[in-house]
Amino acid sequence: MIQDSENLALVLGGGGARAAYQVGFLRELARQIPGLHFPIVTGVSAGSINAALLVNSPEPLPAALERLTRLWKGITPDQIFYSDPMALAFKVCQWGLRLLSGGASIAVPTRGLVDTAPLRNFLCRALDAPDGVLRGVDENLRRGRFKAAVITTTDYATGQSVTWVQGQSPEAWEVPRRRTTSTTLTVEHVMASCALPLLFPAIQIGNSWHGDGGIGQMAPLSPALRLGAHRVFSISTRYQNTEAETSLLSAPGYPPPATVLGVLLNAVFLDMFDYDAQVMQRTNALVARLPESERMGLRTVELLVVRPSQNLEALASDYEETLPRAFRYMVRGLGTRDTPRADLLATVLFAPEYVSRVMEIGEQDAKRRAAELGRFLAPETPSTGVTANSIPGCGAAPLSGE
């Protein structure tokens, strides 16, 4: 058994189709460390799909990841949303009529630019949840395979980030922008967490409508900490550009909608992970310097954040042609060919060719950093718990709290 494993949390962020990177990375990681165990698993946005399958699966982690790999490699856009020309044209007309009518009663209600009914069917099959309830989670909790499973959504009515927890009762917290709720996780929670703003329709949970969990999540690492994690392993899907690469992104002319949407989606999915990691770094450094009597219940937490060594956004441009023709035409209308940033394209590129390549990069990154991963996830000696770390060479800046 991995030392101190009961206090280890896996945090999976969003990124749309880029979440396939998490699957490749974890798949190789499970090969490297037999018996790897994450008692606390949290997911947001596309990361909630991966988290849901892991905590719902009756199989050990390696087998569950093999199943997750097959699902991602077989995924196509029409399993996520209706991508035929008539369906897309109908949605565009709905939006156009609503805009031109000024919201008059003649306008048909609009719920996203695409219809994600196929995604629900896909998730029900993938999660073996014909009625939508993730029954495997309760069984795994009963057997002690997990302590807690967490999915985060955004309540559109209140603007709050809602953390849905099944399993261990979390430390109660409710602030103006965040709240936690104990629940039985369902496909609806996963659907809501994945509901990209404007692109995908919101999902009704109870009496409220919920969207992508990254929108209001100011502290994505917080749920794991509230559940008692002493060590947190987080997989981001955002590549960190070098200064030279950033300078090449500048483009003349007014930014097209694709650029604006891409920056918005990155802010929703990815930017807060970096910020929260930096906050944890500073907190660790401060707490480590305080005597026990003055820490006011605070503790140091080890953090390992990994990210792609290659630019998954730039890679997406090479696979644009694999999108269905009608959907490709629509995203080109947003300006995907008029911007050096392919963030939007990478988010919606649920195509086997792109997904397989992203997973390969995840596996390669895990292989290259096997020694660092082993030291963090399967330590031979007790950890001091005073630093927050990142993997050098995986695109993350060092986060040493010493």
CSV table of C-alpha atoms in Angstrom, one decimal:
chain,number,residue,atom,x,y,z
A,1,MET,CA,0.0,0.0,0.0
A,2,ILE,CA,1.3,3.5,-0.9
A,3,GLN,CA,2.3,5.3,2.2
A,4,ASP,CA,-0.2,7.9,3.5
A,5,SER,CA,-2.4,7.0,0.6
A,6,GLU,CA,-5.6,7.9,2.5
A,7,ASN,CA,-4.6,11.5,2.3
A,8,LEU,CA,-3.9,11.6,-1.4
A,9,ALA,CA,-6.2,13.4,-3.8
A,10,LEU,CA,-6.5,13.4,-7.6
A,11,VAL,CA,-7.7,16.7,-9.1
A,12,LEU,CA,-8.8,16.7,-12.7
A,13,GLY,CA,-9.3,20.0,-14.5
A,14,GLY,CA,-11.2,20.9,-17.7
A,15,GLY,CA,-10.2,21.7,-21.2
A,16,GLY,CA,-12.7,19.9,-23.4
A,17,ALA,CA,-11.2,17.4,-25.7
A,18,ARG,CA,-7.8,18.1,-24.2
A,19,ALA,CA,-8.9,16.1,-21.1
A,20,ALA,CA,-7.8,13.1,-23.1
A,21,TYR,CA,-4.3,14.1,-21.9
A,22,GLN,CA,-5.3,13.1,-18.4
A,23,VAL,CA,-6.2,9.6,-19.5
A,24,GLY,CA,-2.9,9.0,-21.2
A,25,PHE,CA,-0.9,10.4,-18.3
A,26,LEU,CA,-2.8,8.3,-15.7
A,27,ARG,CA,-2.7,5.2,-17.9
A,28,GLU,CA,1.1,5.3,-17.9
A,29,LEU,CA,1.2,6.3,-14.3
A,30,ALA,CA,-0.8,3.2,-13.3
A,31,ARG,CA,1.7,1.0,-15.2
A,32,GLN,CA,4.6,2.6,-13.3
A,33,ILE,CA,3.1,2.4,-9.8
A,34,PRO,CA,1.2,-0.9,-9.2
A,35,GLY,CA,-1.4,-0.5,-6.6
A,36,LEU,CA,-1.7,3.3,-7.1
A,37,HIS,CA,-4.7,4.5,-5.2
A,38,PHE,CA,-6.5,7.9,-5.1
A,39,PRO,CA,-9.0,7.9,-2.2
A,40,ILE,CA,-10.2,11.4,-3.1
A,41,VAL,CA,-11.1,12.2,-6.7
A,42,THR,CA,-12.4,15.6,-7.9
A,43,GLY,CA,-13.3,16.6,-11.4
A,44,VAL,CA,-14.5,19.7,-13.1
A,45,SER,CA,-15.7,20.3,-16.7
A,46,ALA,CA,-14.4,17.6,-19.0
A,47,GLY,CA,-12.3,16.3,-16.1
A,48,SER,CA,-15.5,15.3,-14.4
A,49,ILE,CA,-16.0,12.7,-17.1
A,50,ASN,CA,-12.7,11.1,-16.3
A,51,ALA,CA,-13.3,11.4,-12.5
A,52,ALA,CA,-16.8,9.9,-12.8
A,53,LEU,CA,-15.7,6.8,-14.6
A,54,LEU,CA,-12.8,6.2,-12.2
A,55,VAL,CA,-15.0,6.4,-9.1
A,56,ASN,CA,-17.9,4.5,-10.7
A,57,SER,CA,-15.9,1.6,-12.1
A,58,PRO,CA,-15.9,-1.7,-10.3
A,59,GLU,CA,-12.4,-2.4,-11.7
A,60,PRO,CA,-9.0,-1.6,-10.3
A,61,LEU,CA,-7.4,1.6,-11.5
A,62,PRO,CA,-5.4,0.1,-14.4
A,63,ALA,CA,-8.4,-1.7,-15.8
A,64,ALA,CA,-10.6,1.4,-15.4
A,65,LEU,CA,-8.1,3.5,-17.3
A,66,GLU,CA,-7.9,0.9,-20.1
A,67,ARG,CA,-11.7,1.2,-20.4
A,68,LEU,CA,-11.5,5.0,-20.3
A,69,THR,CA,-8.8,4.9,-23.0
A,70,ARG,CA,-11.1,2.9,-25.3
A,71,LEU,CA,-14.0,5.3,-24.7
A,72,TRP,CA,-11.9,8.4,-25.5
A,73,LYS,CA,-10.3,6.8,-28.6
A,74,GLY,CA,-13.7,5.9,-29.9
A,75,ILE,CA,-15.3,9.2,-29.3
A,76,THR,CA,-16.7,11.3,-32.2
A,77,PRO,CA,-18.4,14.7,-32.3
A,78,ASP,CA,-21.8,13.1,-33.0
A,79,GLN,CA,-21.5,11.3,-29.6
A,80,ILE,CA,-21.2,14.7,-27.9
A,81,PHE,CA,-23.7,16.8,-29.9
A,82,TYR,CA,-25.9,16.6,-33.0
A,83,SER,CA,-23.5,17.6,-35.7
A,84,ASP,CA,-25.6,17.1,-38.9
A,85,PRO,CA,-26.2,20.2,-41.0
A,86,MET,CA,-29.9,20.4,-40.3
A,87,ALA,CA,-29.5,20.3,-36.5
A,88,LEU,CA,-26.7,22.9,-36.6
A,89,ALA,CA,-28.7,25.1,-39.0
A,90,PHE,CA,-31.8,24.9,-36.7
A,91,LYS,CA,-29.7,26.0,-33.7
A,92,VAL,CA,-28.2,28.9,-35.6
A,93,CYS,CA,-31.6,30.0,-36.8
A,94,GLN,CA,-32.9,29.8,-33.2
A,95,TRP,CA,-30.2,32.2,-32.0
A,96,GLY,CA,-30.6,34.5,-34.9
A,97,LEU,CA,-34.4,34.8,-34.4
A,98,ARG,CA,-34.0,35.4,-30.7
A,99,LEU,CA,-31.4,38.2,-31.4
A,100,LEU,CA,-33.4,39.8,-34.1
A,101,SER,CA,-36.7,39.6,-32.2
A,102,GLY,CA,-35.3,41.3,-29.2
A,103,GLY,CA,-36.4,38.3,-27.1
A,104,ALA,CA,-40.1,38.6,-28.1
A,105,SER,CA,-42.4,35.7,-27.3
A,106,ILE,CA,-42.3,34.5,-30.9
A,107,ALA,CA,-38.6,33.6,-30.3
A,108,VAL,CA,-38.0,29.9,-29.6
A,109,PRO,CA,-36.0,29.5,-26.3
A,110,THR,CA,-32.3,29.0,-27.0
A,111,ARG,CA,-30.3,26.5,-24.9
A,112,GLY,CA,-26.8,26.4,-26.3
A,113,LEU,CA,-25.4,26.5,-29.8
A,114,VAL,CA,-25.5,22.7,-30.0
A,115,ASP,CA,-27.8,20.0,-28.7
A,116,THR,CA,-25.9,17.7,-26.3
A,117,ALA,CA,-28.5,15.0,-26.0
A,118,PRO,CA,-26.1,12.5,-27.6
A,119,LEU,CA,-23.6,13.2,-24.7
A,120,ARG,CA,-26.1,12.1,-22.1
A,121,ASN,CA,-26.7,8.8,-24.0
A,122,PHE,CA,-23.0,8.3,-24.3
A,123,LEU,CA,-22.4,8.9,-20.6
A,124,CYS,CA,-25.2,6.6,-19.6
A,125,ARG,CA,-23.6,3.8,-21.6
A,126,ALA,CA,-20.1,4.6,-20.6
A,127,LEU,CA,-21.0,4.8,-16.9
A,128,ASP,CA,-23.4,1.9,-16.9
A,129,ALA,CA,-26.1,4.2,-15.6
A,130,PRO,CA,-29.3,3.6,-17.6
A,131,ASP,CA,-31.3,5.6,-15.1
A,132,GLY,CA,-28.6,8.3,-14.7
A,133,VAL,CA,-27.5,7.2,-11.2
A,134,LEU,CA,-23.8,6.3,-10.8
A,135,ARG,CA,-24.5,3.3,-8.6
A,136,GLY,CA,-20.9,2.1,-8.8
A,137,VAL,CA,-19.8,5.1,-6.7
A,138,ASP,CA,-21.8,3.9,-3.7
A,139,GLU,CA,-20.5,0.4,-4.0
A,140,ASN,CA,-16.9,1.6,-4.2
A,141,LEU,CA,-17.4,3.8,-1.2
A,142,ARG,CA,-18.9,0.9,0.8
A,143,ARG,CA,-15.9,-1.3,-0.1
A,144,GLY,CA,-13.5,1.4,1.0
A,145,ARG,CA,-11.9,1.9,-2.5
A,146,PHE,CA,-12.6,5.7,-2.2
A,147,LYS,CA,-13.3,8.2,0.5
A,148,ALA,CA,-15.0,10.8,-1.6
A,149,ALA,CA,-16.0,11.6,-5.1
A,150,VAL,CA,-16.5,15.3,-6.1
A,151,ILE,CA,-17.9,17.1,-9.1
A,152,THR,CA,-18.2,20.8,-9.4
A,153,THR,CA,-20.8,22.8,-11.3
A,154,THR,CA,-21.9,26.5,-11.5
A,155,ASP,CA,-25.4,27.5,-10.4
A,156,TYR,CA,-26.5,30.0,-13.1
A,157,ALA,CA,-29.1,31.6,-10.8
A,158,THR,CA,-26.8,32.4,-8.0
A,159,GLY,CA,-23.4,32.4,-9.7
A,160,GLN,CA,-22.1,30.1,-7.0
A,161,SER,CA,-19.6,27.3,-7.5
A,162,VAL,CA,-21.4,24.2,-6.2
A,163,THR,CA,-19.3,21.3,-5.1
A,164,TRP,CA,-21.2,18.0,-5.1
A,165,VAL,CA,-19.8,15.4,-2.8
A,166,GLN,CA,-20.6,11.7,-2.4
A,167,GLY,CA,-18.9,9.8,0.4
A,168,GLN,CA,-17.0,11.4,3.2
A,169,SER,CA,-18.8,14.4,4.6
A,170,PRO,CA,-16.7,17.5,3.7
A,171,GLU,CA,-15.8,20.2,6.2
A,172,ALA,CA,-18.8,22.5,5.9
A,173,TRP,CA,-18.2,25.6,4.0
A,174,GLU,CA,-20.5,28.1,2.4
A,175,VAL,CA,-19.3,31.5,1.3
A,176,PRO,CA,-21.1,34.0,-1.1
A,177,ARG,CA,-19.4,32.4,-4.2
A,178,ARG,CA,-19.1,28.7,-3.1
A,179,ARG,CA,-21.1,26.0,-1.4
A,180,THR,CA,-20.9,22.3,-0.9
A,181,THR,CA,-23.7,19.7,-1.1
A,182,SER,CA,-23.7,16.0,-0.2
A,183,THR,CA,-25.5,14.1,-2.9
A,184,THR,CA,-25.7,10.9,-4.9
A,185,LEU,CA,-23.8,11.6,-8.1
A,186,THR,CA,-25.6,11.3,-11.4
A,187,VAL,CA,-25.0,11.7,-15.1
A,188,GLU,CA,-26.7,15.1,-14.8
A,189,HIS,CA,-23.9,16.3,-12.5
A,190,VAL,CA,-21.4,15.3,-15.1
A,191,MET,CA,-23.4,16.9,-17.9
A,192,ALA,CA,-23.7,20.1,-16.0
A,193,SER,CA,-20.0,20.3,-15.1
A,194,CYS,CA,-19.2,19.9,-18.8
A,195,ALA,CA,-21.8,22.4,-20.1
A,196,LEU,CA,-19.5,24.9,-21.9
A,197,PRO,CA,-20.9,28.4,-21.5
A,198,LEU,CA,-23.1,29.4,-24.5
A,199,LEU,CA,-21.9,26.4,-26.5
A,200,PHE,CA,-23.6,23.6,-24.5
A,201,PRO,CA,-27.0,23.9,-22.8
A,202,ALA,CA,-27.3,24.2,-19.1
A,203,ILE,CA,-28.5,21.2,-17.1
A,204,GLN,CA,-31.3,21.2,-14.5
A,205,ILE,CA,-30.4,19.8,-11.1
A,206,GLY,CA,-33.2,20.1,-8.6
A,207,ASN,CA,-34.8,23.5,-9.1
A,208,SER,CA,-31.7,25.2,-10.5
A,209,TRP,CA,-29.9,25.3,-13.9
A,210,HIS,CA,-26.2,24.5,-13.8
A,211,GLY,CA,-23.3,25.0,-16.2
A,212,ASP,CA,-19.6,24.4,-16.5
A,213,GLY,CA,-18.0,24.0,-13.1
A,214,GLY,CA,-15.0,26.1,-14.0
A,215,ILE,CA,-17.0,29.3,-14.5
A,216,GLY,CA,-17.2,30.2,-10.8
A,217,GLN,CA,-14.5,28.0,-9.3
A,218,MET,CA,-12.0,30.4,-7.9
A,219,ALA,CA,-10.1,27.7,-5.9
A,220,PRO,CA,-10.2,24.4,-7.8
A,221,LEU,CA,-7.9,22.7,-5.2
A,222,SER,CA,-10.1,23.7,-2.3
A,223,PRO,CA,-12.5,20.7,-2.4
A,224,ALA,CA,-9.7,18.2,-2.0
A,225,LEU,CA,-8.2,20.2,0.9
A,226,ARG,CA,-11.6,20.4,2.6
A,227,LEU,CA,-11.9,16.6,2.4
A,228,GLY,CA,-8.6,16.3,4.3
A,229,ALA,CA,-6.1,15.8,1.5
A,230,HIS,CA,-2.4,16.2,2.6
A,231,ARG,CA,-1.1,15.5,-0.8
A,232,VAL,CA,-2.7,16.7,-4.1
A,233,PHE,CA,-1.9,15.4,-7.5
A,234,SER,CA,-3.4,17.6,-10.2
A,235,ILE,CA,-3.4,17.2,-14.0
A,236,SER,CA,-3.8,20.4,-16.0
A,237,THR,CA,-4.4,20.3,-19.7
A,238,ARG,CA,-2.9,23.7,-20.4
A,239,TYR,CA,0.5,24.1,-22.1
A,240,GLN,CA,2.6,26.9,-20.7
A,241,ASN,CA,4.0,28.9,-23.5
A,242,THR,CA,7.6,30.2,-23.4
A,243,GLU,CA,8.2,33.9,-23.8
A,244,ALA,CA,9.3,33.3,-27.4
A,245,GLU,CA,6.2,31.3,-28.2
A,246,THR,CA,4.0,33.9,-26.7
A,247,SER,CA,5.5,36.6,-28.9
A,248,LEU,CA,4.5,34.6,-32.0
A,249,LEU,CA,0.9,34.6,-31.0
A,250,SER,CA,0.4,38.3,-31.7
A,251,ALA,CA,-1.6,38.9,-34.9
A,252,PRO,CA,-2.6,42.0,-36.8
A,253,GLY,CA,-6.2,43.1,-36.9
A,254,TYR,CA,-9.2,42.8,-34.6
A,255,PRO,CA,-9.4,39.4,-32.8
A,256,PRO,CA,-12.1,37.2,-34.3
A,257,PRO,CA,-14.8,35.6,-32.0
A,258,ALA,CA,-12.7,32.3,-31.9
A,259,THR,CA,-9.9,34.2,-30.2
A,260,VAL,CA,-12.1,35.8,-27.7
A,261,LEU,CA,-14.0,32.6,-26.9
A,262,GLY,CA,-10.7,30.6,-26.7
A,263,VAL,CA,-9.3,33.1,-24.1
A,264,LEU,CA,-12.6,33.0,-22.2
A,265,LEU,CA,-12.7,29.2,-22.1
A,266,ASN,CA,-9.1,29.0,-20.9
A,267,ALA,CA,-10.0,31.4,-18.1
A,268,VAL,CA,-12.9,29.1,-17.2
A,269,PHE,CA,-11.0,25.9,-17.3
A,270,LEU,CA,-7.3,26.4,-16.7
A,271,ASP,CA,-6.1,29.8,-15.4
A,272,MET,CA,-7.4,29.3,-11.8
A,273,PHE,CA,-5.4,26.1,-11.4
A,274,ASP,CA,-2.2,28.0,-11.8
A,275,TYR,CA,-3.4,30.8,-9.5
A,276,ASP,CA,-4.6,28.4,-6.8
A,277,ALA,CA,-1.3,26.5,-7.0
A,278,GLN,CA,0.6,29.7,-6.4
A,279,VAL,CA,-1.6,30.5,-3.4
A,280,MET,CA,-0.9,27.1,-2.0
A,281,GLN,CA,2.8,27.6,-2.5
A,282,ARG,CA,2.7,30.8,-0.5
A,283,THR,CA,0.5,29.4,2.2
A,284,ASN,CA,2.8,26.3,2.6
A,285,ALA,CA,5.8,28.6,3.0
A,286,LEU,CA,4.1,30.7,5.6
A,287,VAL,CA,2.6,27.8,7.6
A,288,ALA,CA,6.0,25.9,7.6
A,289,ARG,CA,7.6,28.9,9.3
A,290,LEU,CA,5.0,29.1,12.1
A,291,PRO,CA,5.2,27.2,15.3
A,292,GLU,CA,2.5,24.6,15.7
A,293,SER,CA,0.8,26.7,18.4
A,294,GLU,CA,0.3,29.6,16.0
A,295,ARG,CA,-1.0,27.7,12.9
A,296,MET,CA,-4.7,28.0,13.8
A,297,GLY,CA,-5.5,24.6,12.4
A,298,LEU,CA,-3.7,25.2,9.1
A,299,ARG,CA,-1.5,22.5,7.7
A,300,THR,CA,1.1,22.2,4.9
A,301,VAL,CA,-0.1,20.4,1.8
A,302,GLU,CA,2.2,18.8,-0.9
A,303,LEU,CA,1.1,19.6,-4.4
A,304,LEU,CA,2.2,18.2,-7.7
A,305,VAL,CA,0.8,19.8,-10.8
A,306,VAL,CA,1.6,18.3,-14.2
A,307,ARG,CA,0.8,19.7,-17.6
A,308,PRO,CA,1.5,18.9,-21.3
A,309,SER,CA,5.0,19.3,-22.6
A,310,GLN,CA,3.5,20.1,-26.1
A,311,ASN,CA,1.0,22.7,-27.1
A,312,LEU,CA,-2.3,20.8,-27.4
A,313,GLU,CA,-4.0,24.0,-28.8
A,314,ALA,CA,-1.5,24.4,-31.7
A,315,LEU,CA,-1.8,20.7,-32.4
A,316,ALA,CA,-5.5,21.0,-32.8
A,317,SER,CA,-5.1,23.0,-36.0
A,318,ASP,CA,-3.6,19.9,-37.7
A,319,TYR,CA,-6.8,17.9,-37.1
A,320,GLU,CA,-9.5,20.5,-38.0
A,321,GLU,CA,-10.3,18.6,-41.1
A,322,THR,CA,-11.5,15.6,-39.1
A,323,LEU,CA,-14.5,17.6,-37.7
A,324,PRO,CA,-17.9,17.0,-39.4
A,325,ARG,CA,-18.2,19.3,-42.4
A,326,ALA,CA,-21.1,21.4,-41.1
A,327,PHE,CA,-19.6,21.9,-37.7
A,328,ARG,CA,-16.2,22.7,-39.2
A,329,TYR,CA,-17.9,25.3,-41.4
A,330,MET,CA,-19.6,26.8,-38.3
A,331,VAL,CA,-16.4,27.1,-36.2
A,332,ARG,CA,-14.5,28.5,-39.2
A,333,GLY,CA,-17.3,31.2,-39.3
A,334,LEU,CA,-16.1,32.1,-35.8
A,335,GLY,CA,-12.7,32.8,-37.2
A,336,THR,CA,-10.6,29.7,-36.3
A,337,ARG,CA,-8.6,30.2,-39.4
A,338,ASP,CA,-8.0,33.9,-38.7
A,339,THR,CA,-6.3,33.5,-35.3
A,340,PRO,CA,-3.0,32.0,-34.2
A,341,ARG,CA,-4.8,30.7,-31.1
A,342,ALA,CA,-6.6,27.4,-31.5
A,343,ASP,CA,-7.9,27.2,-27.9
A,344,LEU,CA,-11.6,27.0,-29.0
A,345,LEU,CA,-10.8,24.3,-31.6
A,346,ALA,CA,-8.9,22.2,-29.1
A,347,THR,CA,-11.8,22.4,-26.7
A,348,VAL,CA,-14.4,21.0,-29.2
A,349,LEU,CA,-12.2,18.7,-31.2
A,350,PHE,CA,-13.7,15.4,-30.1
A,351,ALA,CA,-12.2,13.4,-32.9
A,352,PRO,CA,-10.4,10.1,-32.6
A,353,GLU,CA,-7.3,11.2,-34.4
A,354,TYR,CA,-6.7,14.3,-32.2
A,355,VAL,CA,-7.7,12.5,-29.0
A,356,SER,CA,-5.3,9.6,-29.7
A,357,ARG,CA,-2.4,12.0,-30.2
A,358,VAL,CA,-3.2,13.9,-27.1
A,359,MET,CA,-3.3,10.7,-25.1
A,360,GLU,CA,0.1,9.7,-26.6
A,361,ILE,CA,1.6,12.9,-25.3
A,362,GLY,CA,0.2,12.3,-21.9
A,363,GLU,CA,1.8,8.8,-21.8
A,364,GLN,CA,5.1,10.2,-23.1
A,365,ASP,CA,5.2,12.9,-20.4
A,366,ALA,CA,4.5,10.4,-17.7
A,367,LYS,CA,7.3,8.1,-19.0
A,368,ARG,CA,9.8,10.9,-19.0
A,369,ARG,CA,9.1,11.9,-15.4
A,370,ALA,CA,8.7,8.5,-13.9
A,371,ALA,CA,11.3,9.2,-11.2
A,372,GLU,CA,9.6,12.4,-10.0
A,373,LEU,CA,6.2,10.8,-10.1
A,374,GLY,CA,7.4,7.9,-8.1
A,375,ARG,CA,9.0,10.1,-5.4
A,376,PHE,CA,5.7,12.0,-5.0
A,377,LEU,CA,3.1,9.3,-5.3
A,378,ALA,CA,5.0,6.3,-3.8
A,379,PRO,CA,7.4,7.8,-1.4
A,380,GLU,CA,9.8,5.4,0.4
A,381,THR,CA,10.2,7.7,3.4
A,382,PRO,CA,7.7,10.0,5.2
A,383,SER,CA,7.3,13.3,3.5
A,384,THR,CA,8.0,16.5,5.3
A,385,GLY,CA,4.9,18.0,3.7
A,386,VAL,CA,6.4,21.5,3.5
A,387,THR,CA,6.6,22.1,-0.2
A,388,ALA,CA,4.4,22.4,-3.2
A,389,ASN,CA,6.0,20.9,-6.3
A,390,SER,CA,5.7,20.7,-10.1
A,391,ILE,CA,7.3,18.4,-12.6
A,392,PRO,CA,10.2,20.2,-14.4
A,393,GLY,CA,10.0,19.9,-18.1
A,394,CYS,CA,6.3,19.4,-18.2
A,395,GLY,CA,5.7,23.1,-18.8
A,396,ALA,CA,5.1,24.1,-15.2
A,397,ALA,CA,7.1,26.6,-13.3
A,398,PRO,CA,8.8,25.3,-10.2
A,399,LEU,CA,6.5,25.7,-7.2
A,400,SER,CA,8.9,25.2,-4.4
A,401,GLY,CA,7.6,26.5,-1.1
A,402,GLU,CA,10.9,26.4,0.6
